[in-house]
Coordinates of C-alpha atoms and ligand atoms in Angstrom, one line a residue:
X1 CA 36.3 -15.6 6.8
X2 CA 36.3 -14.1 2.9
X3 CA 39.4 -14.6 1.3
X4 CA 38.0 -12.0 -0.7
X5 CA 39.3 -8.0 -0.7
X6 CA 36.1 -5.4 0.0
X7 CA 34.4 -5.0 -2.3
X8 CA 35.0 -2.6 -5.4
X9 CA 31.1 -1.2 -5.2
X10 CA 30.5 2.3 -5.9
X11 CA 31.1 4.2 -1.9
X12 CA 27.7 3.9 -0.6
X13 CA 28.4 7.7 0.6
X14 CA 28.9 8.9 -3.0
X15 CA 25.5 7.0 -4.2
X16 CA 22.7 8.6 -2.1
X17 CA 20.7 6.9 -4.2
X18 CA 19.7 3.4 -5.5
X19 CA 19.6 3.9 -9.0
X20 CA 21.9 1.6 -11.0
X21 CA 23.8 3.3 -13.3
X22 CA 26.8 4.6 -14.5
X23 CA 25.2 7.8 -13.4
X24 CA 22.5 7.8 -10.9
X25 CA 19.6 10.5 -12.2
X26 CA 18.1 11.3 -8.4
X27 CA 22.0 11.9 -7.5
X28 CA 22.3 14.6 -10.1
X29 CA 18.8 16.3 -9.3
X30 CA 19.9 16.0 -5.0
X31 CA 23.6 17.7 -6.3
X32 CA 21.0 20.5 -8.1
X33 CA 18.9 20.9 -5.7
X34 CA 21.1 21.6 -2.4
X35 CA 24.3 20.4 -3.7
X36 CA 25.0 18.0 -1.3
X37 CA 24.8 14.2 -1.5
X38 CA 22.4 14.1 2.1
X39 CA 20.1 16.2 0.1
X40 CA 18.7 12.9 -0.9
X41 CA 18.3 12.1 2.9
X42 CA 15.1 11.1 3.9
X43 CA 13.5 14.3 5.2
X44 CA 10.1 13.2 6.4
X45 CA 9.4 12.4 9.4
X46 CA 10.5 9.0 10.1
X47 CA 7.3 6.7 10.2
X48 CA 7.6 3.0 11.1
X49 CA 4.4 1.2 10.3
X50 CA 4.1 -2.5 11.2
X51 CA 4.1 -5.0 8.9
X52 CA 0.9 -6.0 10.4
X53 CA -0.7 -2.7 9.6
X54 CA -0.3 -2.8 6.0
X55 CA -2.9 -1.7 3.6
X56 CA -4.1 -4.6 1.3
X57 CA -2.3 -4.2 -2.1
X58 CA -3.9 -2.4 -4.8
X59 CA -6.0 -4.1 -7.7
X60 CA -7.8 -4.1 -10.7
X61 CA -11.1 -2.7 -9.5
X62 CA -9.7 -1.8 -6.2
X63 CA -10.1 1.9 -6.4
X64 CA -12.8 3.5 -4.6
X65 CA -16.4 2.9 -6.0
X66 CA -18.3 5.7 -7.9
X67 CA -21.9 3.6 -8.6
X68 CA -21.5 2.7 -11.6
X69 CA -18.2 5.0 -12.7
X70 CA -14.8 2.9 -12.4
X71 CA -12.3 4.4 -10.1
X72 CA -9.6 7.2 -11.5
X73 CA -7.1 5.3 -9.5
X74 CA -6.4 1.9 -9.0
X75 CA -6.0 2.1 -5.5
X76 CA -2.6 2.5 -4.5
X77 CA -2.1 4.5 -1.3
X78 CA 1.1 6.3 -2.4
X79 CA -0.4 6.9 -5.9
X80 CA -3.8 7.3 -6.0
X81 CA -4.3 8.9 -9.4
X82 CA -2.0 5.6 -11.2
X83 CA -4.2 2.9 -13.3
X84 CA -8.3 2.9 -12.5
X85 CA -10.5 1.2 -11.0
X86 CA -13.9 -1.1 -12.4
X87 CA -12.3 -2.9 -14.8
X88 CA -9.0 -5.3 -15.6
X89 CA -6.8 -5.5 -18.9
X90 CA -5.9 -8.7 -20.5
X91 CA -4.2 -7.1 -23.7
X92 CA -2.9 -4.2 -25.4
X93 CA -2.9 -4.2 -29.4
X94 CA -0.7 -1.0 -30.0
X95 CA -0.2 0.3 -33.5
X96 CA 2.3 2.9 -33.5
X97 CA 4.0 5.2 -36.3
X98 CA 6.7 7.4 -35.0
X99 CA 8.9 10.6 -36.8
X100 CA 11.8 11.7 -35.4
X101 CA 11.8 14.5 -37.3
X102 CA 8.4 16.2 -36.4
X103 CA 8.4 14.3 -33.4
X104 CA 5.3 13.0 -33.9
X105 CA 3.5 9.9 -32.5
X106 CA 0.5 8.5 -33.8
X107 CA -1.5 5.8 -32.2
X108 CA -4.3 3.3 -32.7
X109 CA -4.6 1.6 -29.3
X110 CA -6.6 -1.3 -28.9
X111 CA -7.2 -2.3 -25.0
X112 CA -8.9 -5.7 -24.3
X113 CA -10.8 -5.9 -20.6
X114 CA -12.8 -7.2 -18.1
X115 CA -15.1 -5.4 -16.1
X116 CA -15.3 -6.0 -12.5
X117 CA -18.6 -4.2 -11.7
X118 CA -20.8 -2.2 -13.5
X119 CA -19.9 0.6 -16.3
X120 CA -21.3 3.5 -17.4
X121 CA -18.1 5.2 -17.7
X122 CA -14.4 4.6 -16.6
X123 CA -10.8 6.1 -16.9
X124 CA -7.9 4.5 -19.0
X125 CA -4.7 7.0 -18.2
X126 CA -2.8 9.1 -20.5
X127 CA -0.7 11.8 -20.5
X128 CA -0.9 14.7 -23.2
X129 CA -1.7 13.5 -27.2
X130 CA -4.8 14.5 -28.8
X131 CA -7.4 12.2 -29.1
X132 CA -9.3 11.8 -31.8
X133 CA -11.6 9.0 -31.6
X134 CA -12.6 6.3 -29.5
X135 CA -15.3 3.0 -29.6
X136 CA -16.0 0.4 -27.0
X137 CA -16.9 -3.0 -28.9
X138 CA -17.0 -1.5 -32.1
X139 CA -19.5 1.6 -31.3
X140 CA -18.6 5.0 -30.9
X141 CA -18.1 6.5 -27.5
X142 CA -18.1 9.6 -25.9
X143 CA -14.7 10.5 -24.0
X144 CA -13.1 13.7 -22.1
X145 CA -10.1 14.8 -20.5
X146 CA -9.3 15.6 -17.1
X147 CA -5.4 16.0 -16.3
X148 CA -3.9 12.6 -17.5
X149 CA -7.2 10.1 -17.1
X150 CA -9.2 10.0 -20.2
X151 CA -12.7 9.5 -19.3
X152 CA -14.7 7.1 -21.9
X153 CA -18.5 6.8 -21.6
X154 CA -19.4 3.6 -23.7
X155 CA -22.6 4.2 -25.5
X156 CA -24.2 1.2 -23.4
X157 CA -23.8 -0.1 -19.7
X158 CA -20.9 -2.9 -19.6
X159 CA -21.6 -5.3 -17.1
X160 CA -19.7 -6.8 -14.6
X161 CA -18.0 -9.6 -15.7
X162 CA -18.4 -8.9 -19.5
X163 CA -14.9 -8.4 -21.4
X164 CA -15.1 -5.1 -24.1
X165 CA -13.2 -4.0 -26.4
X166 CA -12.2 0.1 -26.2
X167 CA -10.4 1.5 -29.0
X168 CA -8.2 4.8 -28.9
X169 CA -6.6 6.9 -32.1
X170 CA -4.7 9.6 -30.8
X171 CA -1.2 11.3 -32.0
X172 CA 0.5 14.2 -31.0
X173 CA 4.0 15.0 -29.5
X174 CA 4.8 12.5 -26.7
X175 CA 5.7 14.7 -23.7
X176 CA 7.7 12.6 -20.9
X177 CA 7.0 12.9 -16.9
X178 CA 9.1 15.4 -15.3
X179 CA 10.4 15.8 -11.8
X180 CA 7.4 13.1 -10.6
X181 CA 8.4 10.7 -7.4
X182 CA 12.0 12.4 -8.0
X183 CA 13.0 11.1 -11.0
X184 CA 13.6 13.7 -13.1
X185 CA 12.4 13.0 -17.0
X186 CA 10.7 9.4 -17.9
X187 CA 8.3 8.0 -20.3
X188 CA 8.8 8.9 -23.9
X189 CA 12.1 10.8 -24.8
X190 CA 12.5 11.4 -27.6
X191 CA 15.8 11.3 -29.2
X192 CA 17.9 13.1 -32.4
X193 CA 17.4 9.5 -34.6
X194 CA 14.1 8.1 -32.4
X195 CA 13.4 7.9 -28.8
X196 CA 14.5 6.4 -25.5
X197 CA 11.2 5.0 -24.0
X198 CA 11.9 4.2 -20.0
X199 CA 8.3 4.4 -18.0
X200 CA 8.7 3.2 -14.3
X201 CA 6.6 4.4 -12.3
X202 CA 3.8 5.7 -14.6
X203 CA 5.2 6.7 -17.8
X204 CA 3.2 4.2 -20.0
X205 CA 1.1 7.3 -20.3
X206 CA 3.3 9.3 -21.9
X207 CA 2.9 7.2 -25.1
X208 CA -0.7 4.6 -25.1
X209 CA -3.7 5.0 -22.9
X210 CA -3.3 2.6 -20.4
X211 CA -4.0 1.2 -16.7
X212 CA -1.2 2.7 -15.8
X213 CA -0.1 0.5 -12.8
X214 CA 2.3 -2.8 -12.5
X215 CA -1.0 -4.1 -10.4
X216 CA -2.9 -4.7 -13.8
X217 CA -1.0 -6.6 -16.1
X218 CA -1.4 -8.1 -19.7
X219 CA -0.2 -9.2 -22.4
X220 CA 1.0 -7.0 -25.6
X221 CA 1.2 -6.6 -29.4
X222 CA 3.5 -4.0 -30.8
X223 CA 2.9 -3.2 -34.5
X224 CA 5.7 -0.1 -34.7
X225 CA 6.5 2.2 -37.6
X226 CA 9.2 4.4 -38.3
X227 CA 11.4 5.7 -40.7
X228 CA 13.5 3.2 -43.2
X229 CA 16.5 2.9 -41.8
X230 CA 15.5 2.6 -38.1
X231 CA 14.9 -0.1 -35.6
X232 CA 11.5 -0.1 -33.2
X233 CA 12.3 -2.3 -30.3
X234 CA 9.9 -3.8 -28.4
X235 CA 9.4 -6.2 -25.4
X236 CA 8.9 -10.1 -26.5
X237 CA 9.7 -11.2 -30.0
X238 CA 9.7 -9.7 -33.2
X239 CA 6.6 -12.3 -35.6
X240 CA 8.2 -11.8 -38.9
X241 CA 10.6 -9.7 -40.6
X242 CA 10.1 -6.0 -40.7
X243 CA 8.4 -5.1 -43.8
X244 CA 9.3 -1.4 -45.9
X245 CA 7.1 0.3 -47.8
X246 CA 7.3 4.0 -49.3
X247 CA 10.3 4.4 -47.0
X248 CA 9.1 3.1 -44.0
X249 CA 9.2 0.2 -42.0
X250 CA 6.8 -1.5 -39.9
X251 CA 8.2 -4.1 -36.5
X252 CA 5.7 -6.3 -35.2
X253 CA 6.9 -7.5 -31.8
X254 CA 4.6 -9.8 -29.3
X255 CA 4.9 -10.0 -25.3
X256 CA 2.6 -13.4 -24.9
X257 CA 3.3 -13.2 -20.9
X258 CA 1.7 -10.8 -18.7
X259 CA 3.5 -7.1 -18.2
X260 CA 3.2 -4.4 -16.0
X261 CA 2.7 -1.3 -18.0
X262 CA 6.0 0.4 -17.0
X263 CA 8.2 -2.7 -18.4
X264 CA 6.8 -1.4 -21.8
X265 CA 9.1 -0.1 -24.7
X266 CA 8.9 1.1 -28.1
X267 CA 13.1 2.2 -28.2
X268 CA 13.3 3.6 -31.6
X269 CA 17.0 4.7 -33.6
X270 CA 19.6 3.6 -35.8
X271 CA 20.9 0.5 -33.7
X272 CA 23.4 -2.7 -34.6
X273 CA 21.4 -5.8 -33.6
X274 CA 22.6 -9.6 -33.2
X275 CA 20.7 -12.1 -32.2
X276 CA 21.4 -15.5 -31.5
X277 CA 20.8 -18.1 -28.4
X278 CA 22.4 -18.4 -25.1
X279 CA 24.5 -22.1 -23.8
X280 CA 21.2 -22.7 -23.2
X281 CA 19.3 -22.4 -25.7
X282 CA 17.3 -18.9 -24.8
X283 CA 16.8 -16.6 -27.6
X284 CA 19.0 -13.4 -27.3
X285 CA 18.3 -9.8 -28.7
X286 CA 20.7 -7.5 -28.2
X287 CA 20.8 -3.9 -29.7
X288 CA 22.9 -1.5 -29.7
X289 CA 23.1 2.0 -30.7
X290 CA 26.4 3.3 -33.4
X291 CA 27.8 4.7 -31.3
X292 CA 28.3 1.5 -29.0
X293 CA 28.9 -0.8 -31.4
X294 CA 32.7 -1.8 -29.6
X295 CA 30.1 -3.1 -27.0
X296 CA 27.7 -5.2 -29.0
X297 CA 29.3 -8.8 -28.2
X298 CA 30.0 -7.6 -24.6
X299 CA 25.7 -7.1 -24.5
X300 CA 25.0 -10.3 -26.1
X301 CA 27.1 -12.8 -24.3
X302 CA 26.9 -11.6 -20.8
X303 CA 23.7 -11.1 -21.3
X304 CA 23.0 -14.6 -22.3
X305 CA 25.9 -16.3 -19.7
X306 CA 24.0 -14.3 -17.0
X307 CA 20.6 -15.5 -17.3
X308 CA 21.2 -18.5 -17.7
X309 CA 23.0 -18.6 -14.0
X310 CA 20.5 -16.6 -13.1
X311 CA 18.0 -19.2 -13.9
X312 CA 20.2 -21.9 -11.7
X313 CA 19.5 -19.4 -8.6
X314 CA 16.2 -18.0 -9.2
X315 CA 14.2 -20.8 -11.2
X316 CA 13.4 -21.0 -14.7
X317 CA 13.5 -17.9 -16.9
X318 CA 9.8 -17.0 -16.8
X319 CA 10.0 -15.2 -20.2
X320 CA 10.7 -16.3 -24.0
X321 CA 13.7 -14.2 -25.0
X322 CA 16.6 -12.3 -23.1
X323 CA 17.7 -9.2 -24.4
X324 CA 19.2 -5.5 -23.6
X325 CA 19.8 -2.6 -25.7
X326 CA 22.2 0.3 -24.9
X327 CA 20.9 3.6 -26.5
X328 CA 23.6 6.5 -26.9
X329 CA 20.2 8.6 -25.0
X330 CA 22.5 10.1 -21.6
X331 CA 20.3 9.2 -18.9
X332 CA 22.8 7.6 -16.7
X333 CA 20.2 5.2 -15.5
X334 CA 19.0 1.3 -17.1
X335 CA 15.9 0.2 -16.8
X336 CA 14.8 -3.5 -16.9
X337 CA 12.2 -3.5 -19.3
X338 CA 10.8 -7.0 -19.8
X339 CA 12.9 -9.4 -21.8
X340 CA 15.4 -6.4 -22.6
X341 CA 16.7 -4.3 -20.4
X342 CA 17.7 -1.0 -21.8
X343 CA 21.0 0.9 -20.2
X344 CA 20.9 4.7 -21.5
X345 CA 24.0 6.1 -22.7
X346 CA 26.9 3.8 -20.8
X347 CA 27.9 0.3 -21.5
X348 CA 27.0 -1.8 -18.5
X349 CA 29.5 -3.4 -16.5
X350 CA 28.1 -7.1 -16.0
X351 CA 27.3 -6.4 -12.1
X352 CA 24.5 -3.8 -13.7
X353 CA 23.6 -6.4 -15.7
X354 CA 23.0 -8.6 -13.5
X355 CA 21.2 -6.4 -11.4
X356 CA 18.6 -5.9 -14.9
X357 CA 18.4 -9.5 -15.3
X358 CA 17.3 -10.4 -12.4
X359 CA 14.7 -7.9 -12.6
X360 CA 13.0 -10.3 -14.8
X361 CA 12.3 -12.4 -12.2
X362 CA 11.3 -9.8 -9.0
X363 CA 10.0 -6.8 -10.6
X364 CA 9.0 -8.3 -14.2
X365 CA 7.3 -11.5 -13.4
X366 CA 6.4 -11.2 -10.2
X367 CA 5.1 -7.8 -9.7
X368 CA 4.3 -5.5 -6.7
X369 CA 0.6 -4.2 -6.1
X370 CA 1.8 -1.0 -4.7
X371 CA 4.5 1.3 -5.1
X372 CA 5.8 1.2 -1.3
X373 CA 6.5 -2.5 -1.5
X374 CA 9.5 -1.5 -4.2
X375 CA 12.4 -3.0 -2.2
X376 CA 10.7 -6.4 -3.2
X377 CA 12.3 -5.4 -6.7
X378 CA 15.3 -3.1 -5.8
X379 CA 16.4 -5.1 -2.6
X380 CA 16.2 -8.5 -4.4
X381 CA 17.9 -6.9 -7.9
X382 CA 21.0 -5.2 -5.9
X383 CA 21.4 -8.4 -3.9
X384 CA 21.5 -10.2 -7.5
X385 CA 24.5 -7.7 -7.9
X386 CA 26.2 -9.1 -4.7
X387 CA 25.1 -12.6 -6.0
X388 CA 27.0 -12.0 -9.2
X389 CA 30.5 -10.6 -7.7
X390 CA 30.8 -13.5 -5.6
X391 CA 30.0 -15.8 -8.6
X392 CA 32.7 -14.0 -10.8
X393 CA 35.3 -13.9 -7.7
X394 CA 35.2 -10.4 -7.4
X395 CA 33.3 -9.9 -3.9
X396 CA 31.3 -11.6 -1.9
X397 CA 28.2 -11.0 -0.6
X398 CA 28.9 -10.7 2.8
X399 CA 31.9 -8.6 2.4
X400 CA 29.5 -6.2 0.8
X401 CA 26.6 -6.5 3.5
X402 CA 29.6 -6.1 6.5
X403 CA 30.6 -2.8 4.4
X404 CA 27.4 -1.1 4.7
X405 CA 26.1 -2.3 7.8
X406 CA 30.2 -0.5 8.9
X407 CA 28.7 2.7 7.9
X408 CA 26.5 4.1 11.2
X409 CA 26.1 7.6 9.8
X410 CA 24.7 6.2 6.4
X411 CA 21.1 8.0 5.9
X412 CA 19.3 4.6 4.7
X413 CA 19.3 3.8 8.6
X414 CA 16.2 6.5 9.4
X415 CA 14.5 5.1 6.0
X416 CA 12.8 2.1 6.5
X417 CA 13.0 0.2 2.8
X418 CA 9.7 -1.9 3.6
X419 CA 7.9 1.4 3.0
X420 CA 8.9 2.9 0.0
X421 CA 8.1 7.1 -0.3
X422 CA 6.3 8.3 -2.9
X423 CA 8.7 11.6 -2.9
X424 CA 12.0 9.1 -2.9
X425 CA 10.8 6.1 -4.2
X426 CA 14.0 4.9 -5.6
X427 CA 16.5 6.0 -2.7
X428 CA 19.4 3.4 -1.4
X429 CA 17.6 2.4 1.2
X430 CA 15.1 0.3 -0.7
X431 CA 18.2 -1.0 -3.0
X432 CA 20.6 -1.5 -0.3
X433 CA 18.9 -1.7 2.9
X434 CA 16.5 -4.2 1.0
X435 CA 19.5 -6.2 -0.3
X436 CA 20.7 -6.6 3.1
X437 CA 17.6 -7.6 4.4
X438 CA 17.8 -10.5 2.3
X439 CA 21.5 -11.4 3.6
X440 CA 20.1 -10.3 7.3
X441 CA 17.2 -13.5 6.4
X442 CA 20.2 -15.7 4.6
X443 CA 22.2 -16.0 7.5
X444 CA 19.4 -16.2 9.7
X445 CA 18.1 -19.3 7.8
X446 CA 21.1 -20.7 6.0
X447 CA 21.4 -21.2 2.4
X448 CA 20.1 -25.0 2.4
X449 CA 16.3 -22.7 3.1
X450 CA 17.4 -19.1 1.6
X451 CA 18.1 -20.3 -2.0
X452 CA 14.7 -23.0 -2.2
X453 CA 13.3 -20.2 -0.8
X454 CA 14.1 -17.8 -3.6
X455 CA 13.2 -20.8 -5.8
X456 CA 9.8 -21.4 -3.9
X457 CA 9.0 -17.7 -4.2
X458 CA 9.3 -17.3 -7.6
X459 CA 7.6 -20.6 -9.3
X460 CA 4.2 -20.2 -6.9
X461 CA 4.0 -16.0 -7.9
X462 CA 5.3 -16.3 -11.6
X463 CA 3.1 -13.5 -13.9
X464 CA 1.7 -12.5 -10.6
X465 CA 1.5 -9.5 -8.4
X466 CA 3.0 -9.9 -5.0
X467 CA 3.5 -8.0 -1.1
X468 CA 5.9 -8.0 1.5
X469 CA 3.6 -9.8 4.0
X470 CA 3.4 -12.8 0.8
X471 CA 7.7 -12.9 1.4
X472 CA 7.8 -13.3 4.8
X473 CA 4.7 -15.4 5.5
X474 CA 6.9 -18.0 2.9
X475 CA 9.9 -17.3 4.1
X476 CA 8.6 -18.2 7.6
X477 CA 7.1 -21.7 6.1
X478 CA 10.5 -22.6 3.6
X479 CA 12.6 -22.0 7.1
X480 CA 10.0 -23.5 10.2
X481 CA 11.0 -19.8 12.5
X482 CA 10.0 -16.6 13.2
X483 CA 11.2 -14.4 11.3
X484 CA 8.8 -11.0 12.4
X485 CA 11.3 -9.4 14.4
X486 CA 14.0 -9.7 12.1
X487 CA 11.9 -8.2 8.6
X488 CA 10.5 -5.7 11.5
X489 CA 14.1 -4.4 12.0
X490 CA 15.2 -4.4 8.8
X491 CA 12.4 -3.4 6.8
X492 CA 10.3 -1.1 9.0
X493 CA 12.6 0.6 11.6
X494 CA 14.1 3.9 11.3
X495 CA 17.1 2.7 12.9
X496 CA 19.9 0.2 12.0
X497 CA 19.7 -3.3 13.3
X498 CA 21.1 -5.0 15.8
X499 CA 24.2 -6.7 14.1
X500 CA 23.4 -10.1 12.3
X501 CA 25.5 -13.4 14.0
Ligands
LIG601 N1 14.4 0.3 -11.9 C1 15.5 1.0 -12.4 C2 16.7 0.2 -11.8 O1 17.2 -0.7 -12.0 C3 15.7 2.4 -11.9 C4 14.6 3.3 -12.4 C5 13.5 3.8 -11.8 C6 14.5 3.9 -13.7 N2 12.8 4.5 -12.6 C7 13.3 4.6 -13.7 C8 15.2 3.8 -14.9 C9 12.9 5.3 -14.9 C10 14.7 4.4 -16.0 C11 13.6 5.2 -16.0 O2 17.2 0.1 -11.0
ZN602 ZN1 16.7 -2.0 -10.2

């Protein structure tokens, strides 16, 4: 039927992995490790749970209760030390200086929250950094360590339902997360001019005390300073011009819509900015770093061409700016941190950017409560890839689909992508298993349901947290069918579906 050749797509049997990039990071650790590309084959015992038999998604104040302790996790099966339970954050107010030379990071973290039962003590999570300091409402309170959950004891009982006020002051040498859920080094990296700050899954750690889970979102104020010279990028706006003093300069950035903690940034170096608007009208920050400066332009107008076609397939951008930064940091890998994606060490080819963009819609607005629903994200982001080929002629979507599903042998058949592994979270099967799953549902239903359907999905979760069963309980109301058996193949088999019609 395509008039169109196959598609130009990276070999799915060079790419064990998902990971978009001009590199992928889990394929470099599977090529240490045993030096073969099925090293990143699932291993485990192929488990098929039921959609029906899912656990209910984790959140705020989910985690298992201790009297009147909160949780020191937030209840996510796969990850049960990630965020804490008892109470729920509305905002961050982060005040940040940061030295390249020494390394050093100091921090005054401000965390606004609810409680959701009783408090005589509870957890915020972080990773390394000495802490100095810290108050609830104003009052001095008593805090410990234990691994990466610092454990705060408020002078006085919060109540459920009261909002408080805890405040942190720590500083130290951010130390990133290595070799956890198989991705090699996240979090804060620092860099020869600043650092590279890249945190999914639970990096946000690494450099603020947090609830460290997407299931617990808020909003954010960045107050960043570093060296004169530099540029501290973070995820929103910037309110004001940077202001120098003594040599340093100080970048106030605001996030006013709710974020997962991982979609947080504070990318710090000597970078070439421009700014501008897109056709339609949506603000634009693109940075990049010297040594990319050939690709500055590229970054800014792509980026600003494709979300706004983006935001004729998906619905309205749900965010105030569009951005991306490219750092000269080699991590191979992007990451789609809210409002500006950052790509570390390559210039994106406009597929990856695509992919990134559409991040901001599944992954940054609408968020998953647990780790294992991930191909909500990856499956919807790589078929945003598909999308875009077949928009710029290059591909089309079903010539990409009929490539893969060609491919018998491929490993991604024995892992089910509706069940994400903590030990391979990121692994092809949840980006391209998940992205045919959506073509599987797009024939099934036809594109006069498939695309309101994307629409529908977005607008009535926007800012919000969602689950698999959420996707297919709409998909089955958008269409009028049945869809069970077909998501049950394709997202929770450890075999590959019958072929689609
Ligand atoms: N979500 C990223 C992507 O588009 C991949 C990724 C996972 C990542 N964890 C990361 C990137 C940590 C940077 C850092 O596909
Ligand atoms: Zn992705």
């Amino acid at each position: 039927m395509s008039t169109h050749p196959l598609p130009p797509f990276p070999a799915p049997t060079t790419t064990p992995t998902g990971v978009r990039a001009g590199r992928s990071l889990s394929a470099l650790i599977c090529a240490v490790a045993v030096g073969a590309v099925t090293a990143c084959a699932p291993s485990e015992g192929a488990v098929a749970p039921s959609p029906a038999a899912a656990v209910a998604p984790a959140s705020p104040g989910a985690g298992a209760s201790r009297g009147t302790m909160g949780a020191p996790g937030i209840g996510d099966p796969d990850f049960p030390s990630d965020g804490n339970g008892g109470y729920d954050v509305q905002h961050y107010d982060l005040r940040l200086s940061y030295d390249p030379a020494s390394r050093k990071l100091a921090g005054s973290a401000t965390i606004e929250a609810k409680a959701v039962q009783d408090l005589t003590s509870f957890d915020l999570d972080l990773h390394g950094l000495a802490v100095s300091r810290v108050t609830v409402d104003g009052g001095a309170a008593g805090f410990t360590r234990n691994k990466d959950e610092l454990v705060i004891e408020p002078g006085r009982r919060i109540s459920n339902g009261d909002r408080f006020a805890v405040a942190v002051d720590y500083s130290g040498v951010p130390e990133p997360m290595r070799d956890s859920a198989n991705l090699g080094k996240y979090g804060f990296i620092s860099t020869p001019d600043g650092a590279f700050v890249t945190c999914e899954p639970n990096g946000a750690k690494t450099w603020f005390p947090s609830n460290d889970h997407p299931s617990d979102k808020a909003t954010y104020d960045f107050q960043i300073t570093v060296p004169e010279g530099l540029t501290a990028i973070a995820n929103g706006e910037m309110t004001g011009t940077p202001q120098t003093k003594a040599g340093k300069t100080t970048f106030v950035w605001r996030e006013k819509h709710p974020m997962a903690s991982y979609l947080a940034t504070m990318t710090t170096g000597k970078f070439q900015v421009r700014t501008g608007t897109s056709d339609k009208g949506l603000p634009i920050y693109a940075a990049v770093a010297d040594s990319f400066h050939g690709s500055l332009d590229q970054l800014f107008t792509e980026t600003g061409k494709i979300t706004d076609y983006w935001s004729t397939v998906f619905g309205p951008y749900p965010f105030s700016s569009t951005g991306g930064v490219i750092d000269d940091y080699a991590a191979g890998y992007a990451l789609e941190n809210q409002t500006k994606p950052i790509y570390g060490g390559f210039s994106p080819e406009p597929t990856i950017i695509a992919h990134e963009l559409a991040h901001q819609w599944f992954g940054d607005s609408l968020s998953i409560g647990r780790w294992r629903d991930l191909w909500l994200n990856e499956g919807f982001a790589t078929y945003a890839e598909w999308l875009w080929a077949e928009h710029a002629g290059q591909y089309t979507a079903d010539s990409a689909f009929r490539r893969y599903y060609a491919n018998a042998a491929d490993p991604m058949w024995n892992y089910p992508p509706g069940t994400a592994r903590a030990s391979d979270l990121f692994g092809s099967a949840v980006y391209n298993r998940g992205a045919m799953t959506l073509h599987a549902l797009r024939r099934e239903i036809g594109d006069d349901k498939f695309f309101p359907l994307i629409r529908e999905w977005t607008n009535a979760h926007r800012y919000g947290t969602v689950t698999t069963q959420e996707f297919i309980a709409l998909a089955e109301r958008v269409s009028g069918k049945n869809l069970k058996e077909l998501f049950d193949a394709w997202l929770f088999q450890p075999r590959r579906p019958a072929p689609i019609t």
